[in-house]
PDB file of C-alpha atoms in Angstrom:
ATOM      1  CA  MET L  20       0.003  -0.028  -0.002  1.00  0.00           C
ATOM      2  CA  THR L  21       1.354   3.389  -0.939  1.00  0.00           C
ATOM      3  CA  LYS L  22       1.395   6.121   1.671  1.00  0.00           C
ATOM      4  CA  LYS L  23      -1.239   8.850   1.361  1.00  0.00           C
ATOM      5  CA  TYR L  24       0.123  12.284   2.218  1.00  0.00           C
ATOM      6  CA  LYS L  25      -1.946  14.372   4.531  1.00  0.00           C
ATOM      7  CA  VAL L  26      -2.173  18.136   3.674  1.00  0.00           C
ATOM      8  CA  LEU L  27      -3.962  20.795   5.737  1.00  0.00           C
ATOM      9  CA  PHE L  28      -4.853  24.070   4.141  1.00  0.00           C
ATOM     10  CA  LEU L  29      -5.407  27.012   6.437  1.00  0.00           C
ATOM     11  CA  CYS L  30      -7.329  30.231   5.929  1.00  0.00           C
ATOM     12  CA  ARG L  31      -8.959  32.619   8.431  1.00  0.00           C
ATOM     13  CA  GLU L  32     -12.659  31.708   7.799  1.00  0.00           C
ATOM     14  CA  ASN L  33     -12.126  28.462   5.981  1.00  0.00           C
ATOM     15  CA  SER L  34     -14.960  29.292   3.634  1.00  0.00           C
ATOM     16  CA  ALA L  35     -13.245  29.994   0.264  1.00  0.00           C
ATOM     17  CA  ARG L  36      -9.494  29.706  -0.448  1.00  0.00           C
ATOM     18  CA  SER L  37      -8.629  26.737   1.867  1.00  0.00           C
ATOM     19  CA  ILE L  38     -11.887  24.943   0.963  1.00  0.00           C
ATOM     20  CA  ILE L  39     -11.054  25.352  -2.759  1.00  0.00           C
ATOM     21  CA  ALA L  40      -7.552  24.026  -2.201  1.00  0.00           C
ATOM     22  CA  GLU L  41      -8.866  21.085  -0.174  1.00  0.00           C
ATOM     23  CA  ALA L  42     -11.436  20.164  -2.841  1.00  0.00           C
ATOM     24  CA  LEU L  43      -8.987  20.456  -5.755  1.00  0.00           C
ATOM     25  CA  LEU L  44      -6.326  18.325  -4.149  1.00  0.00           C
ATOM     26  CA  ARG L  45      -8.884  15.679  -3.190  1.00  0.00           C
ATOM     27  CA  GLU L  46     -10.325  15.754  -6.773  1.00  0.00           C
ATOM     28  CA  LEU L  47      -7.018  15.858  -8.655  1.00  0.00           C
ATOM     29  CA  ALA L  48      -4.970  13.468  -6.572  1.00  0.00           C
ATOM     30  CA  GLY L  49      -7.168  11.953  -3.828  1.00  0.00           C
ATOM     31  CA  HIS L  50      -5.619   8.564  -4.378  1.00  0.00           C
ATOM     32  CA  ARG L  51      -2.287   9.980  -3.163  1.00  0.00           C
ATOM     33  CA  PHE L  52      -3.408  12.766  -0.806  1.00  0.00           C
ATOM     34  CA  ASP L  53      -5.815  13.217   2.075  1.00  0.00           C
ATOM     35  CA  ALA L  54      -6.850  16.846   2.017  1.00  0.00           C
ATOM     36  CA  PHE L  55      -8.143  18.934   4.908  1.00  0.00           C
ATOM     37  CA  SER L  56      -8.850  22.535   5.562  1.00  0.00           C
ATOM     38  CA  ALA L  57      -9.549  24.690   8.595  1.00  0.00           C
ATOM     39  CA  GLY L  58      -9.132  28.131  10.129  1.00  0.00           C
ATOM     40  CA  PRO L  59      -9.053  30.054  13.379  1.00  0.00           C
ATOM     41  CA  GLU L  60     -12.469  31.758  12.790  1.00  0.00           C
ATOM     42  CA  PRO L  61     -14.510  29.304  10.749  1.00  0.00           C
ATOM     43  CA  ALA L  62     -17.523  30.688   8.867  1.00  0.00           C
ATOM     44  CA  ALA L  63     -21.010  29.286   9.368  1.00  0.00           C
ATOM     45  CA  ARG L  64     -21.047  28.005   5.780  1.00  0.00           C
ATOM     46  CA  LEU L  65     -19.076  27.820   2.583  1.00  0.00           C
ATOM     47  CA  HIS L  66     -18.914  31.053   0.582  1.00  0.00           C
ATOM     48  CA  PRO L  67     -21.439  30.740  -2.272  1.00  0.00           C
ATOM     49  CA  PHE L  68     -18.869  31.985  -4.808  1.00  0.00           C
ATOM     50  CA  ALA L  69     -16.458  29.196  -3.750  1.00  0.00           C
ATOM     51  CA  VAL L  70     -19.210  26.636  -4.253  1.00  0.00           C
ATOM     52  CA  ALA L  71     -20.036  28.157  -7.662  1.00  0.00           C
ATOM     53  CA  GLN L  72     -16.319  27.846  -8.687  1.00  0.00           C
ATOM     54  CA  LEU L  73     -16.168  24.184  -7.551  1.00  0.00           C
ATOM     55  CA  ARG L  74     -19.598  22.871  -8.666  1.00  0.00           C
ATOM     56  CA  PRO L  75     -18.646  22.205 -12.293  1.00  0.00           C
ATOM     57  CA  GLY L  76     -15.673  19.876 -11.600  1.00  0.00           C
ATOM     58  CA  ILE L  77     -15.778  18.679  -8.056  1.00  0.00           C
ATOM     59  CA  SER L  78     -17.501  15.347  -7.557  1.00  0.00           C
ATOM     60  CA  ASP L  79     -18.397  15.598  -3.834  1.00  0.00           C
ATOM     61  CA  LEU L  80     -19.069  19.030  -2.488  1.00  0.00           C
ATOM     62  CA  GLY L  81     -21.015  17.477   0.496  1.00  0.00           C
ATOM     63  CA  VAL L  82     -17.754  16.637   2.381  1.00  0.00           C
ATOM     64  CA  LEU L  83     -16.685  20.296   2.464  1.00  0.00           C
ATOM     65  CA  SER L  84     -17.414  22.473   5.489  1.00  0.00           C
ATOM     66  CA  PRO L  85     -15.682  25.259   7.500  1.00  0.00           C
ATOM     67  CA  LYS L  86     -13.789  23.743  10.470  1.00  0.00           C
ATOM     68  CA  SER L  87     -11.689  25.180  13.333  1.00  0.00           C
ATOM     69  CA  TRP L  88      -7.986  24.434  13.138  1.00  0.00           C
ATOM     70  CA  LEU L  89      -8.231  23.197  16.773  1.00  0.00           C
ATOM     71  CA  GLU L  90      -9.800  20.042  15.378  1.00  0.00           C
ATOM     72  CA  PHE L  91      -6.346  19.241  14.063  1.00  0.00           C
ATOM     73  CA  THR L  92      -4.240  19.944  17.215  1.00  0.00           C
ATOM     74  CA  GLY L  93      -5.104  17.111  19.612  1.00  0.00           C
ATOM     75  CA  GLU L  94      -3.399  13.805  20.057  1.00  0.00           C
ATOM     76  CA  TRP L  95      -6.243  12.092  18.131  1.00  0.00           C
ATOM     77  CA  ALA L  96      -5.854  14.400  15.146  1.00  0.00           C
ATOM     78  CA  PRO L  97      -4.424  13.096  11.892  1.00  0.00           C
ATOM     79  CA  ARG L  98      -0.670  13.747  11.571  1.00  0.00           C
ATOM     80  CA  MET L  99      -0.145  16.121   8.675  1.00  0.00           C
ATOM     81  CA  ASP L 100       2.716  15.802   6.193  1.00  0.00           C
ATOM     82  CA  LEU L 101       2.351  19.458   5.138  1.00  0.00           C
ATOM     83  CA  VAL L 102       0.422  22.529   6.332  1.00  0.00           C
ATOM     84  CA  VAL L 103      -0.217  25.308   3.732  1.00  0.00           C
ATOM     85  CA  ALA L 104      -1.250  28.746   4.923  1.00  0.00           C
ATOM     86  CA  LEU L 105      -3.385  30.613   2.364  1.00  0.00           C
ATOM     87  CA  ASP L 106      -3.453  34.029   4.069  1.00  0.00           C
ATOM     88  CA  GLU L 107      -1.089  36.087   6.220  1.00  0.00           C
ATOM     89  CA  SER L 108      -3.199  35.780   9.396  1.00  0.00           C
ATOM     90  CA  VAL L 109      -2.708  32.046   9.617  1.00  0.00           C
ATOM     91  CA  GLY L 110       1.023  31.791   8.787  1.00  0.00           C
ATOM     92  CA  ALA L 111       3.438  29.624  10.899  1.00  0.00           C
ATOM     93  CA  HIS L 112       3.850  32.290  13.589  1.00  0.00           C
ATOM     94  CA  HIS L 113       0.086  32.500  14.161  1.00  0.00           C
ATOM     95  CA  ALA L 114      -0.936  28.844  13.681  1.00  0.00           C
ATOM     96  CA  PRO L 115      -1.159  26.425  16.602  1.00  0.00           C
ATOM     97  CA  ALA L 116       1.187  23.515  16.947  1.00  0.00           C
ATOM     98  CA  PHE L 117       0.063  20.513  14.936  1.00  0.00           C
ATOM     99  CA  PRO L 118       0.947  16.929  16.001  1.00  0.00           C
ATOM    100  CA  GLY L 119       4.241  15.821  14.565  1.00  0.00           C
ATOM    101  CA  ALA L 120       5.372  19.427  13.818  1.00  0.00           C
ATOM    102  CA  PRO L 121       4.715  19.090  10.023  1.00  0.00           C
ATOM    103  CA  PRO L 122       6.587  21.373   7.609  1.00  0.00           C
ATOM    104  CA  SER L 123       4.546  24.457   6.468  1.00  0.00           C
ATOM    105  CA  CYS L 124       4.543  26.858   3.589  1.00  0.00           C
ATOM    106  CA  HIS L 125       2.599  29.863   2.485  1.00  0.00           C
ATOM    107  CA  TRP L 126       0.724  30.484  -0.715  1.00  0.00           C
ATOM    108  CA  ASN L 127      -0.223  34.110  -1.006  1.00  0.00           C
ATOM    109  CA  PHE L 128      -3.555  34.857  -2.721  1.00  0.00           C
ATOM    110  CA  ALA L 129      -5.559  38.037  -2.634  1.00  0.00           C
ATOM    111  CA  ASP L 130      -8.615  37.810  -0.310  1.00  0.00           C
ATOM    112  CA  PRO L 131     -11.741  37.753  -2.513  1.00  0.00           C
ATOM    113  CA  LEU L 132     -13.847  38.355   0.630  1.00  0.00           C
ATOM    114  CA  GLY L 133     -12.424  41.833   1.227  1.00  0.00           C
ATOM    115  CA  GLU L 134     -14.752  44.559   2.240  1.00  0.00           C
ATOM    116  CA  HIS L 135     -16.087  47.251  -0.102  1.00  0.00           C
ATOM    117  CA  LEU L 136     -15.893  45.121  -3.268  1.00  0.00           C
ATOM    118  CA  ALA L 137     -18.558  45.236  -5.933  1.00  0.00           C
ATOM    119  CA  GLU L 138     -20.087  41.924  -6.717  1.00  0.00           C
ATOM    120  CA  THR L 139     -18.569  41.898 -10.257  1.00  0.00           C
ATOM    121  CA  GLU L 140     -15.067  42.637  -8.768  1.00  0.00           C
ATOM    122  CA  ARG L 141     -15.577  39.824  -6.133  1.00  0.00           C
ATOM    123  CA  MET L 142     -16.553  37.390  -8.896  1.00  0.00           C
ATOM    124  CA  ARG L 143     -13.489  38.364 -10.900  1.00  0.00           C
ATOM    125  CA  LEU L 144     -11.219  37.943  -7.832  1.00  0.00           C
ATOM    126  CA  PHE L 145     -12.787  34.483  -7.082  1.00  0.00           C
ATOM    127  CA  ASP L 146     -12.160  33.390 -10.607  1.00  0.00           C
ATOM    128  CA  LYS L 147      -8.537  34.620 -10.599  1.00  0.00           C
ATOM    129  CA  MET L 148      -7.908  33.042  -7.201  1.00  0.00           C
ATOM    130  CA  PHE L 149      -9.396  29.704  -8.251  1.00  0.00           C
ATOM    131  CA  TRP L 150      -7.015  29.333 -11.196  1.00  0.00           C
ATOM    132  CA  GLN L 151      -4.042  30.374  -9.024  1.00  0.00           C
ATOM    133  CA  ILE L 152      -5.024  27.680  -6.472  1.00  0.00           C
ATOM    134  CA  VAL L 153      -5.425  25.184  -9.376  1.00  0.00           C
ATOM    135  CA  ARG L 154      -1.835  25.950 -10.496  1.00  0.00           C
ATOM    136  CA  GLN L 155      -0.386  25.745  -6.971  1.00  0.00           C
ATOM    137  CA  VAL L 156      -2.158  22.479  -6.149  1.00  0.00           C
ATOM    138  CA  THR L 157      -0.973  20.972  -9.464  1.00  0.00           C
ATOM    139  CA  ALA L 158       2.613  22.131  -8.701  1.00  0.00           C
ATOM    140  CA  LEU L 159       2.352  20.544  -5.219  1.00  0.00           C
ATOM    141  CA  ILE L 160       1.176  17.216  -6.732  1.00  0.00           C
ATOM    142  CA  GLU L 161       4.120  17.319  -9.076  1.00  0.00           C
ATOM    143  CA  LEU L 162       6.784  18.011  -6.423  1.00  0.00           C
ATOM    144  CA  PRO L 163       9.333  15.163  -6.481  1.00  0.00           C
ATOM    145  CA  GLN L 164       8.546  14.011  -2.877  1.00  0.00           C
ATOM    146  CA  TYR L 165       4.891  13.575  -3.847  1.00  0.00           C
ATOM    147  CA  ALA L 166       5.126  12.839  -7.568  1.00  0.00           C
ATOM    148  CA  ALA L 167       5.027   9.046  -7.594  1.00  0.00           C
ATOM    149  CA  ALA L 168       1.560   7.851  -8.338  1.00  0.00           C
ATOM    150  CA  PRO L 169       0.508   4.305  -7.324  1.00  0.00           C
ATOM    151  CA  ALA L 170       0.402   1.916 -10.270  1.00  0.00           C
ATOM    152  CA  GLY L 171      -2.705   2.200 -12.316  1.00  0.00           C
ATOM    153  CA  HIS L 172      -3.659   5.711 -11.297  1.00  0.00           C
ATOM    154  CA  THR L 173      -3.511   8.889 -13.332  1.00  0.00           C
ATOM    155  CA  VAL L 174      -3.691  12.390 -12.082  1.00  0.00           C
ATOM    156  CA  ALA L 175      -6.683  14.393 -13.311  1.00  0.00           C
ATOM    157  CA  ARG L 176      -6.084  17.743 -14.968  1.00  0.00           C
ATOM    158  CA  ILE L 177      -7.990  20.926 -15.008  1.00  0.00           C
ATOM    159  CA  GLU L 178      -7.173  23.135 -17.909  1.00  0.00           C
ATOM    160  CA  ALA L 179      -5.845  26.494 -16.592  1.00  0.00           C
ATOM    161  CA  PRO L 180      -4.661  29.705 -18.195  1.00  0.00           C
ATOM    162  CA  ALA L 181      -0.904  29.807 -18.914  1.00  0.00           C
ATOM    163  CA  SER L 182       1.682  31.196 -16.412  1.00  0.00           C
ATOM    164  CA  VAL L 183       2.435  29.075 -13.359  1.00  0.00           C
ATOM    165  CA  PRO L 184       3.325  30.933 -10.237  1.00  0.00           C
ATOM    166  CA  HIS L 185       6.178  29.900  -8.000  1.00  0.00           C
ATOM    167  CA  CYS L 186       5.202  26.920  -5.748  1.00  0.00           C
ATOM    168  CA  CYS L 187       6.464  26.625  -2.241  1.00  0.00           C
ATOM    169  CA  SER L 188       8.852  23.836  -1.391  1.00  0.00           C
ATOM    170  CA  ALA L 189       7.433  21.374   1.068  1.00  0.00           C
ATOM    171  CA  GLY L 190      10.445  20.878   3.123  1.00  0.00           C
TER     172      GLY L 190
END
């Protein structure tokens, strides 16, 4: 049996960026990764624009929900192989200690939930952020330490615009 890597995505409200990253990693490489997401101030529900971005290509939206990062800090919590912060407020110096002290990195995306945004601007930011996360998740999947797929499995692809941003190193 091949090891499944556990990745935790963090974002303040866990209603958009981290949820999108969790869903994409699960959809694109769920046979090699267990994806989770959480935040320090979880929202009551997923942001509707995040659901709209995910609905066309994600097979199981029902497993997604905002969660507190405290769910991942106890002795019983799954031991992560990587923690990815998706906003400045949840970076390594703000995040709690996770069991096993997993390595962490930061992916910087503009907050599409910012105040004083017109709905059309918010929709544009969600679309841009979605494709940035697609590229980052794809780059993570292809990192050498995670690249070997079990025999008989192929990695799904989502067609994205050109230009791949720099991906963090997981170690």
